[in-house]
């Protein structure tokens, strides 16, 4: 998972966790690894752990692909990477390593914005499900707002949707809070301009 829309990425991870089981079991069966420092051996060891009272474990690796980003991309994201040298060699066999991950492990690599020409992403693209989370704009953002308002138990006029999208933009963390406040204020009545 990668992209500028961290809200949707986190929501998708929350859905995956919900499929694993209750909150207590998910916490006991979730391991989060820092992609900036993790080694292939550490990843394999974490993946090999047997689930505790559940059918599967969840391993989330944050920021591994950023290590292989170009200097231009790293500058945009504010992260420093190690695109060349030992790290590149160390992770060259990642697709083969994935065959050693047991079926009881759900392995998710999560990153911020990446370019499609990221070397590790290119290496992995045919071996894993890749999901991009770009910032929502235009009609996609309008549809998201209407869906979020509906899930809050109310409706919103088209004009109010457009106004909200214009003022807040594609930051869904902020947008989610604004929709929640408006829904509480309107108490089930339509949100208007």
XYZ file of C-alpha atoms in Angstrom:
193
model
C 0.000 0.000 0.000
C 1.364 3.409 -0.839
C 0.268 6.933 -1.558
C -0.452 10.427 -0.334
C -3.874 9.484 1.081
C -2.751 8.135 4.452
C -6.320 8.206 5.794
C -7.607 5.691 3.232
C -4.490 3.561 3.667
C -5.068 3.411 7.438
C -8.776 2.681 6.916
C -7.870 -0.231 4.659
C -5.453 -1.576 7.267
C -8.208 -1.266 9.884
C -10.496 -3.398 7.673
C -7.790 -6.052 7.342
C -7.372 -6.081 11.126
C -11.140 -6.454 11.518
C -11.072 -9.550 9.320
C -8.416 -11.150 11.532
C -10.571 -11.127 14.656
C -11.342 -9.301 17.886
C -9.250 -6.322 18.987
C -7.497 -8.349 21.678
C -6.459 -11.077 19.238
C -5.480 -8.583 16.555
C -3.171 -6.767 18.965
C -1.557 -10.037 20.022
C -1.172 -11.139 16.404
C 0.073 -7.891 14.829
C 3.710 -6.967 14.435
C 4.795 -3.600 13.066
C 8.288 -3.267 11.624
C 10.206 -0.123 10.717
C 11.148 -0.447 7.051
C 14.018 2.001 7.465
C 15.904 -0.416 9.729
C 14.410 -3.908 9.309
C 16.532 -6.631 7.757
C 15.280 -9.464 5.558
C 16.107 -11.926 8.349
C 14.028 -9.975 10.878
C 11.115 -9.900 8.432
C 11.280 -13.664 7.895
C 11.536 -14.350 11.631
C 8.511 -12.152 12.398
C 6.535 -13.784 9.583
C 7.281 -17.293 10.826
C 5.675 -16.774 14.248
C 2.572 -18.931 14.705
C -0.702 -17.019 15.297
C -1.955 -16.932 18.892
C -5.584 -18.161 19.161
C -6.308 -16.880 15.660
C -6.149 -18.135 12.095
C -3.513 -15.632 10.993
C -1.013 -12.957 11.963
C -0.591 -9.492 10.495
C 2.866 -8.083 9.770
C 3.002 -4.429 8.690
C 6.281 -3.063 7.346
C 6.239 0.748 7.253
C 8.557 2.603 4.885
C 10.657 -0.176 3.351
C 10.081 0.954 -0.227
C 11.126 4.517 0.663
C 14.640 3.162 1.223
C 14.794 2.612 -2.530
C 13.379 5.977 -3.594
C 15.299 8.409 -5.738
C 16.810 11.463 -4.072
C 14.153 13.670 -5.756
C 11.337 11.557 -4.345
C 12.926 11.453 -0.878
C 13.141 15.227 -0.852
C 9.424 15.491 -1.598
C 8.428 13.072 1.135
C 10.913 14.379 3.684
C 12.359 10.917 4.254
C 15.901 9.839 3.745
C 16.575 6.612 1.948
C 19.352 4.268 1.018
C 18.634 3.507 -2.601
C 22.067 2.189 -3.378
C 24.629 -0.052 -1.783
C 24.142 -2.828 0.755
C 20.410 -2.229 1.307
C 19.659 -2.733 -2.387
C 21.689 -5.937 -2.472
C 20.210 -7.158 0.810
C 16.609 -6.862 -0.463
C 17.236 -8.063 -4.035
C 15.742 -11.488 -3.259
C 12.521 -10.201 -1.662
C 10.182 -11.949 -4.146
C 11.874 -15.285 -3.370
C 11.738 -14.576 0.372
C 7.970 -14.118 0.147
C 7.614 -17.786 -0.806
C 8.900 -18.609 2.697
C 6.152 -16.606 4.418
C 3.542 -19.044 5.763
C -0.109 -18.867 4.685
C -0.992 -17.923 8.269
C 0.763 -14.558 7.849
C -0.763 -11.523 6.162
C 2.174 -9.353 5.144
C 1.552 -5.705 4.272
C 4.161 -3.227 3.065
C 2.936 0.344 3.682
C 4.578 3.522 2.450
C 3.856 7.136 1.730
C 4.084 8.487 -1.803
C 6.189 6.423 -4.200
C 6.963 6.811 -7.857
C 5.992 3.907 -10.085
C 9.667 3.582 -11.102
C 10.732 2.819 -7.505
C 13.172 -0.119 -7.967
C 11.754 -2.275 -5.163
C 8.189 -1.589 -6.290
C 9.133 -2.599 -9.839
C 10.716 -5.782 -8.520
C 7.624 -6.675 -6.457
C 4.783 -5.540 -8.731
C 4.208 -8.947 -10.340
C 4.475 -10.838 -7.024
C 2.093 -8.954 -4.735
C -1.169 -7.042 -4.835
C -0.243 -3.369 -5.191
C -2.712 -0.734 -4.080
C -2.123 2.991 -4.541
C -3.901 5.572 -2.391
C -3.732 8.901 -4.251
C -5.314 12.034 -2.811
C -8.967 12.251 -3.805
C -10.039 15.139 -6.016
C -13.071 16.263 -7.987
C -15.907 13.762 -8.319
C -14.044 11.084 -6.328
C -13.741 13.461 -3.367
C -17.398 14.497 -3.705
C -18.474 10.839 -3.701
C -16.329 10.143 -0.620
C -17.899 13.086 1.225
C -21.454 11.942 0.378
C -20.643 8.370 1.466
C -19.084 9.556 4.737
C -22.050 11.842 5.444
C -24.460 8.957 4.754
C -22.544 6.685 7.141
C -22.918 9.446 9.762
C -26.706 9.178 9.340
C -27.522 12.283 7.365
C -27.423 13.784 3.847
C -25.628 16.703 2.233
C -26.598 19.014 -0.622
C -24.463 19.090 -3.766
C -23.573 22.740 -3.127
C -22.464 21.984 0.439
C -20.440 19.010 -0.820
C -18.631 21.211 -3.333
C -18.043 23.964 -0.753
C -16.640 21.494 1.757
C -14.374 19.959 -0.898
C -13.143 23.421 -1.921
C -12.381 24.504 1.651
C -10.851 21.295 3.004
C -9.426 19.619 -0.097
C -8.211 16.026 -0.227
C -6.910 15.719 3.349
C -9.323 13.014 4.510
C -8.119 13.187 8.133
C -9.404 16.769 8.311
C -12.406 16.042 6.093
C -13.512 13.160 8.312
C -13.518 15.443 11.354
C -15.420 18.174 9.533
C -18.075 15.737 8.298
C -18.469 14.371 11.823
C -18.947 17.891 13.262
C -21.454 18.843 10.562
C -23.435 15.628 11.044
C -23.603 16.224 14.803
C -24.652 19.840 14.274
C -27.398 18.976 11.768
C -28.744 16.090 13.907
C -29.974 14.007 10.955
C -31.159 16.905 8.789
C -29.543 17.669 5.444
C -26.244 19.516 5.582
C -26.559 22.631 3.437
C -24.414 25.608 2.615
